[in-house]
Tab-separated table of C-alpha atoms and ligand atoms in Angstrom:
chain	number	residue	atom	x	y	z
A	1	MET	CA	64.182	58.742	46.971
A	2	SER	CA	63.180	59.806	43.299
A	3	VAL	CA	60.087	61.792	42.650
A	4	LEU	CA	58.583	58.705	40.973
A	5	GLU	CA	59.403	56.297	43.891
A	6	LYS	CA	57.720	59.149	46.240
A	7	ALA	CA	54.610	59.209	43.983
A	8	ASN	CA	54.537	55.275	43.867
A	9	GLU	CA	54.528	55.239	47.694
A	10	THR	CA	51.532	57.566	47.939
A	11	LEU	CA	49.660	55.669	45.131
A	12	ALA	CA	50.440	52.417	46.878
A	13	GLU	CA	48.937	53.720	50.197
A	14	PHE	CA	45.913	54.958	48.047
A	15	LYS	CA	45.497	51.474	46.589
A	16	LYS	CA	45.484	49.763	50.019
A	17	ILE	CA	42.768	51.701	51.386
A	18	VAL	CA	40.518	52.713	48.239
A	19	ASN	CA	36.835	51.217	48.524
A	20	THR	CA	37.709	49.575	52.021
A	21	GLY	CA	35.488	52.034	53.744
A	22	LEU	CA	38.190	52.567	56.327
A	23	ALA	CA	40.190	55.831	56.978
A	24	GLN	CA	44.052	55.880	57.878
A	25	SER	CA	44.362	56.907	61.250
A	26	PHE	CA	45.350	60.806	61.349
A	27	GLU	CA	46.795	63.474	63.584
A	28	ALA	CA	44.233	66.242	64.603
A	29	GLY	CA	45.507	69.529	63.919
A	30	CYS	CA	47.196	68.607	60.445
A	31	GLY	CA	44.181	69.776	58.367
A	32	TYR	CA	42.795	67.781	55.201
A	33	LYS	CA	42.258	68.265	51.521
A	34	VAL	CA	39.663	66.579	49.173
A	35	GLY	CA	39.695	66.035	45.664
A	36	VAL	CA	36.790	64.851	43.421
A	37	ASP	CA	37.581	63.404	39.983
A	38	LEU	CA	34.496	63.060	37.739
A	39	GLY	CA	35.909	60.829	34.862
A	40	THR	CA	34.118	59.051	31.796
A	41	SER	CA	34.531	55.917	33.615
A	42	SER	CA	34.617	56.461	37.282
A	43	ILE	CA	34.287	59.102	39.821
A	44	VAL	CA	36.896	59.154	42.508
A	45	LEU	CA	36.724	60.883	45.960
A	46	VAL	CA	40.112	61.278	47.716
A	47	VAL	CA	41.071	62.718	51.371
A	48	LEU	CA	44.492	63.704	52.260
A	49	ASP	CA	45.803	65.277	55.236
A	50	GLY	CA	47.789	68.658	55.180
A	51	GLU	CA	50.775	66.981	54.482
A	52	ASN	CA	49.472	64.941	51.550
A	53	ARG	CA	49.375	61.502	53.248
A	54	VAL	CA	46.320	59.526	52.273
A	55	LEU	CA	43.384	59.502	54.681
A	56	PHE	CA	40.488	58.006	52.650
A	57	GLY	CA	39.630	57.072	49.007
A	58	ALA	CA	36.632	55.670	47.435
A	59	PHE	CA	35.277	55.450	43.774
A	60	GLU	CA	32.312	54.350	41.838
A	61	TYR	CA	31.956	53.261	38.350
A	62	ALA	CA	29.836	55.764	36.436
A	63	ASP	CA	28.621	56.713	32.871
A	64	VAL	CA	27.812	60.295	33.766
A	65	ILE	CA	30.766	61.905	31.587
A	66	ARG	CA	31.529	61.866	28.023
A	67	ASP	CA	34.568	63.390	26.495
A	68	GLY	CA	34.931	65.402	29.710
A	69	LEU	CA	31.438	66.770	29.754
A	70	VAL	CA	28.901	66.102	32.358
A	71	VAL	CA	26.096	64.501	30.672
A	72	ASN	CA	23.963	63.244	33.931
A	73	TYR	CA	24.268	65.993	36.572
A	74	GLN	CA	21.633	64.171	38.946
A	75	GLN	CA	23.416	60.936	38.954
A	76	SER	CA	26.843	62.686	39.248
A	77	VAL	CA	25.525	64.511	42.336
A	78	GLU	CA	24.186	61.359	43.961
A	79	ILE	CA	27.540	59.457	43.536
A	80	VAL	CA	29.426	62.262	44.993
A	81	SER	CA	27.236	62.652	47.768
A	82	ARG	CA	27.420	58.870	48.390
A	83	LEU	CA	31.121	59.073	48.354
A	84	LYS	CA	31.392	62.011	50.712
A	85	LYS	CA	29.144	60.388	53.090
A	86	GLN	CA	31.398	57.164	53.043
A	87	ALA	CA	34.286	59.486	53.755
A	88	GLU	CA	32.740	61.207	56.541
A	89	ASP	CA	31.571	57.979	58.364
A	90	ALA	CA	35.076	56.566	58.140
A	91	LEU	CA	36.861	59.883	59.118
A	92	GLY	CA	34.432	61.102	61.695
A	93	PHE	CA	34.229	64.678	60.374
A	94	THR	CA	32.322	66.718	57.835
A	95	LEU	CA	34.178	67.385	54.527
A	96	LYS	CA	33.436	71.189	53.998
A	97	LYS	CA	35.230	71.922	50.708
A	98	ALA	CA	36.700	70.048	47.661
A	99	SER	CA	38.418	70.727	44.395
A	100	GLY	CA	37.552	69.201	41.189
A	101	ALA	CA	39.271	69.182	37.889
A	102	ILE	CA	38.361	69.545	34.078
A	103	PRO	CA	40.234	68.417	30.763
A	104	PRO	CA	42.509	71.070	29.303
A	105	GLY	CA	40.647	73.414	26.910
A	106	THR	CA	37.310	73.067	28.846
A	107	ILE	CA	35.311	76.498	28.930
A	108	GLY	CA	32.092	78.073	29.842
A	109	ASN	CA	29.307	76.296	31.457
A	110	ASN	CA	31.207	72.950	31.081
A	111	LYS	CA	33.687	74.304	33.613
A	112	ARG	CA	31.157	75.570	36.034
A	113	ILE	CA	29.309	72.465	35.931
A	114	VAL	CA	32.044	70.357	37.811
A	115	GLY	CA	31.925	73.002	40.457
A	116	ASN	CA	28.109	72.891	40.614
A	117	VAL	CA	28.172	68.981	40.950
A	118	ILE	CA	30.625	69.444	44.233
A	119	GLU	CA	28.292	72.263	45.478
A	120	SER	CA	25.055	70.161	45.060
A	121	SER	CA	26.838	67.449	46.843
A	122	GLY	CA	27.114	69.634	50.070
A	123	MET	CA	30.806	70.855	49.816
A	124	GLU	CA	32.173	74.288	49.013
A	125	LEU	CA	34.185	74.501	46.122
A	126	ASP	CA	37.768	75.156	46.515
A	127	LYS	CA	39.543	74.857	43.215
A	128	ILE	CA	38.817	73.792	39.708
A	129	VAL	CA	42.273	72.594	38.413
A	130	ASP	CA	43.452	71.566	34.979
A	131	GLU	CA	43.499	67.495	34.928
A	132	PRO	CA	47.098	67.327	33.793
A	133	THR	CA	48.109	70.104	36.430
A	134	ALA	CA	46.633	67.720	38.805
A	135	ALA	CA	48.613	64.840	37.769
A	136	ALA	CA	51.917	66.802	37.680
A	137	CYS	CA	51.186	67.995	41.048
A	138	LEU	CA	51.498	64.399	42.335
A	139	LEU	CA	54.611	63.733	39.972
A	140	GLN	CA	56.148	66.967	41.191
A	141	LEU	CA	56.657	67.854	37.514
A	142	GLU	CA	58.100	71.112	36.686
A	143	HIS	CA	59.488	70.135	33.103
A	144	GLY	CA	58.235	67.401	30.935
A	145	ALA	CA	54.792	65.951	29.643
A	146	VAL	CA	51.969	64.169	31.427
A	147	ILE	CA	49.868	61.881	28.786
A	148	ASP	CA	46.684	61.082	30.547
A	149	VAL	CA	44.821	58.085	28.761
A	150	GLY	CA	41.584	57.981	30.340
A	151	GLY	CA	38.463	56.076	29.388
A	152	GLY	CA	37.119	58.430	26.707
A	153	THR	CA	40.285	60.673	25.678
A	154	THR	CA	44.046	60.854	25.368
A	155	GLY	CA	45.238	64.208	26.998
A	156	ILE	CA	48.655	65.574	26.421
A	157	SER	CA	50.103	68.542	28.509
A	158	ILE	CA	53.603	69.790	28.211
A	159	PHE	CA	54.970	71.737	31.131
A	160	GLU	CA	57.840	74.279	31.918
A	161	ASN	CA	58.527	75.693	35.056
A	162	GLY	CA	55.539	74.029	36.534
A	163	GLU	CA	53.081	75.777	34.000
A	164	VAL	CA	51.271	74.165	30.984
A	165	ILE	CA	52.743	75.582	27.809
A	166	LEU	CA	50.842	73.256	25.406
A	167	SER	CA	48.010	70.833	25.611
A	168	ALA	CA	45.694	68.704	23.521
A	169	ASP	CA	42.961	66.237	24.232
A	170	GLU	CA	41.779	63.830	21.644
A	171	ALA	CA	38.794	61.345	21.666
A	172	THR	CA	41.009	58.031	21.607
A	173	GLY	CA	40.785	56.333	24.986
A	174	GLY	CA	40.230	53.272	27.067
A	175	THR	CA	36.852	52.653	25.526
A	176	HIS	CA	38.278	52.283	22.087
A	177	MET	CA	40.555	49.527	23.303
A	178	THR	CA	37.616	47.885	24.648
A	179	LEU	CA	35.752	48.251	21.343
A	180	VAL	CA	38.615	46.447	19.488
A	181	ILE	CA	38.642	43.686	21.756
A	182	ALA	CA	34.805	43.151	21.592
A	183	GLY	CA	35.233	43.310	17.688
A	184	PHE	CA	38.128	40.709	17.536
A	185	HIS	CA	36.296	38.231	19.718
A	186	LYS	CA	32.871	39.067	18.395
A	187	ILE	CA	31.811	39.633	22.236
A	188	PRO	CA	29.460	42.039	23.840
A	189	ILE	CA	31.445	45.060	25.174
A	190	PRO	CA	31.054	44.555	28.853
A	191	GLU	CA	32.585	41.228	28.371
A	192	ALA	CA	35.401	42.623	26.428
A	193	GLU	CA	35.969	45.227	29.291
A	194	VAL	CA	36.352	42.285	31.907
A	195	ARG	CA	38.819	40.509	29.529
A	196	LYS	CA	40.872	43.732	29.239
A	197	ARG	CA	41.083	44.214	33.149
A	198	ASN	CA	42.103	40.367	33.698
A	199	PRO	CA	45.703	40.433	34.446
A	200	GLN	CA	46.133	36.757	32.919
A	201	LEU	CA	44.845	37.954	29.603
A	202	ASP	CA	47.268	41.348	29.759
A	203	ALA	CA	49.564	40.345	26.855
A	204	GLU	CA	46.659	38.990	24.592
A	205	CYS	CA	44.740	42.174	25.127
A	206	PHE	CA	47.678	44.353	24.619
A	207	SER	CA	48.551	42.879	21.231
A	208	ILE	CA	44.894	43.236	20.103
A	209	CYS	CA	44.790	46.728	21.166
A	210	ARG	CA	48.389	47.627	19.982
A	211	PRO	CA	47.101	49.616	17.118
A	212	VAL	CA	44.859	51.829	19.160
A	213	VAL	CA	47.865	52.476	21.448
A	214	GLN	CA	50.011	53.284	18.568
A	215	ARG	CA	47.170	55.788	17.703
A	216	MET	CA	47.599	57.316	21.193
A	217	ALA	CA	51.287	57.436	20.625
A	218	GLU	CA	50.913	59.008	17.245
A	219	ILE	CA	48.710	61.881	18.881
A	220	THR	CA	51.441	62.521	21.432
A	221	ARG	CA	54.138	62.504	18.747
A	222	LYS	CA	52.396	65.426	16.820
A	223	ILE	CA	52.252	67.541	19.868
A	224	LEU	CA	55.875	66.555	20.825
A	225	GLU	CA	56.834	67.593	17.328
A	226	LYS	CA	55.804	71.292	18.006
A	227	GLN	CA	57.323	71.079	21.556
A	228	PRO	CA	59.820	68.474	22.243
A	229	SER	CA	59.885	67.411	25.981
A	230	GLU	CA	61.190	65.160	28.609
A	231	PRO	CA	60.409	63.314	30.673
A	232	LEU	CA	57.229	61.832	29.519
A	233	PHE	CA	54.831	60.186	31.928
A	234	VAL	CA	51.801	58.027	31.111
A	235	VAL	CA	48.980	58.014	33.452
A	236	GLY	CA	45.164	57.071	33.308
A	237	GLY	CA	43.505	53.831	33.592
A	238	ALA	CA	43.766	52.777	29.924
A	239	SER	CA	47.672	52.850	30.383
A	240	ILE	CA	47.454	50.008	33.050
A	241	LEU	CA	48.074	47.206	30.464
A	242	SER	CA	51.695	46.255	31.316
A	243	GLU	CA	53.384	46.849	27.788
A	244	PHE	CA	51.856	50.149	27.356
A	245	GLU	CA	54.856	52.582	28.367
A	246	GLN	CA	57.039	50.352	26.453
A	247	GLU	CA	55.139	50.675	23.258
A	248	PHE	CA	54.855	54.441	23.572
A	249	SER	CA	58.505	54.429	24.204
A	250	LYS	CA	59.403	52.528	21.196
A	251	TYR	CA	57.071	54.699	19.095
A	252	LEU	CA	58.252	58.167	20.154
A	253	ASN	CA	61.867	57.010	20.502
A	254	GLN	CA	62.335	58.401	24.109
A	255	ALA	CA	61.842	57.072	27.626
A	256	VAL	CA	58.466	56.802	28.796
A	257	TYR	CA	57.491	56.320	32.709
A	258	LYS	CA	54.376	55.078	34.236
A	259	PRO	CA	53.719	55.301	37.950
A	260	ASP	CA	52.088	52.445	39.771
A	261	TYR	CA	48.240	52.408	39.630
A	262	PRO	CA	48.188	55.160	37.074
A	263	GLN	CA	44.558	55.491	37.340
A	264	PHE	CA	44.747	57.235	40.628
A	265	VAL	CA	47.424	59.880	39.768
A	266	THR	CA	45.090	62.535	38.810
A	267	PRO	CA	42.478	62.006	41.516
A	268	ILE	CA	45.283	62.269	44.157
A	269	GLY	CA	46.626	65.406	42.461
A	270	ILE	CA	43.481	67.027	42.472
A	271	ALA	CA	43.353	66.678	46.281
A	272	MET	CA	47.008	67.549	46.467
A	273	SER	CA	46.194	70.885	44.594
A	274	SER	CA	43.600	71.877	47.182
A	275	GLU	CA	43.748	74.273	50.124
A	276	ILE	CA	44.319	72.628	53.518
A	277	ILE	CA	41.144	73.088	55.602
A	278	ASP	CA	42.117	73.256	59.310
A	279	GLU	CA	38.808	72.861	61.183
A	280	VAL	CA	37.716	69.318	61.753
A	281	SER	CA	34.249	69.049	63.111
B	301	ATP	N1	42.892	46.998	35.126
B	301	ATP	C1	42.745	47.576	33.897
B	301	ATP	N2	43.413	47.171	32.755
B	301	ATP	C2	43.085	47.975	31.761
B	301	ATP	N3	42.353	48.820	31.419
B	301	ATP	C3	41.799	49.360	32.451
B	301	ATP	C4	41.858	48.834	33.902
B	301	ATP	N4	41.247	49.409	34.716
B	301	ATP	C5	40.755	50.521	34.053
B	301	ATP	N5	41.001	50.460	32.747
B	301	ATP	C6	40.783	51.076	31.690
B	301	ATP	O1	40.872	52.672	32.129
B	301	ATP	C7	39.894	53.561	31.449
B	301	ATP	C8	39.491	54.583	32.610
B	301	ATP	O2	40.585	55.211	32.975
B	301	ATP	P1	40.528	56.371	34.026
B	301	ATP	O3	39.887	56.016	35.329
B	301	ATP	O4	41.745	57.134	34.146
B	301	ATP	O5	39.489	57.297	33.291
B	301	ATP	P2	38.494	58.472	33.579
B	301	ATP	O6	39.200	59.544	34.492
B	301	ATP	O7	37.170	57.967	34.312
B	301	ATP	O8	38.248	58.935	32.244
B	301	ATP	P3	38.447	60.202	31.420
B	301	ATP	O9	39.862	60.706	32.077
B	301	ATP	O10	38.754	60.068	30.052
B	301	ATP	O11	37.372	61.234	31.585
B	301	ATP	C9	38.684	52.712	31.036
B	301	ATP	O12	38.813	52.656	29.596
B	301	ATP	C10	39.043	51.320	31.564
B	301	ATP	O13	38.691	50.325	30.818
B	302	MG	MG1	40.485	61.142	33.950
C-alpha cells in the first residue's frame, strides 16, 4: 500500500467518527495520544491509540485565532475543554496530556500561548510541533513539500531527511476565497462560505476562486524556485475544492497530490507526533 493510501485510510476512519460523539473500541494496554489543532477556522481534537489508530475526533468552528495567533484565549480554553470532555465521555478515561502545533516561524509568547491553552484546559502539555511537520508525520514524508492552505494562510514547508529545511507562511487562505465569492455574487460572507462548501457548486466556486488559488500557487512557486522539491502535497481545508490540486499542478508544472479530507491531515499528524500515554484511568 502506498503512503498516500495508508494516510487516506486513517483519514477515512477519522471522517467516519468525527463529531459523532462516539469512540472507536480500543485495546487496553495499547496507550493513547492526543493532538489539539488550534486553527483559524476550527479547533480539532484527535485521540489515537499507541499504534496510530483513530479512537476519537471532534471539532468546533471557532474564530479565536488570526494568522496563527490566539486572539481569544478564554474562548479557546472553553472550546478545548468541551472537546476534551466529549472525548472523555466517549472513551471512558481522562485525557492527561496533549500536543499542540504552531505555524512555522512562530516565536516567543505566541509559541507558549498554544501550550497555555492546552494546560488551562486541564491537560499537561506534551509537545508543540510545527504544523507542516505534523502533516508530514501522517504522510510519512521524508523528502518533499507540504503546502497547508488553511483559513488564514498558505504555509509551505520543504523537507529533507524528515527535517524542515525551508518554510514560509503567507496571509492568503480559504477566507480570501470566500471573500471573492461574496464579491462576485454580492452576497454576505457567511452566505458565500456556505456556497463554497456546497459540493454541488464546487465547479462554479472554483472558477470564481481560481485567481486566489493561482496566487497561492505563486507563493509556492517562489519558494520552490529557491529550493526545488518533490513530491508536493496540498493539505488544509481550503484545498478541498476538487480542482485545487490540478490547478496547482498546472501552475507549478509538476505533480501535486492531495489526501482525502485534507482538513484533517495536520490535526491527526499532531496526535501522531505525541508521546504514547500508557495509563488509562
Ligand atoms: N467543504 C469545503 N469546501 C471548501 N472549503 C472548505 C470546506 N471546508 C472547509 N473549507 C475551508 O477551509 C478553510 C479552513 O481550513 P483548515 O480547517 O485547514 O484551517 P485552519 O487550520 O482552521 O486554519 P489555519 O491553518 O489557517 O490556522 C476555511 O477557509 C474553510 O472555508
Ligand atoms: Mg491549520
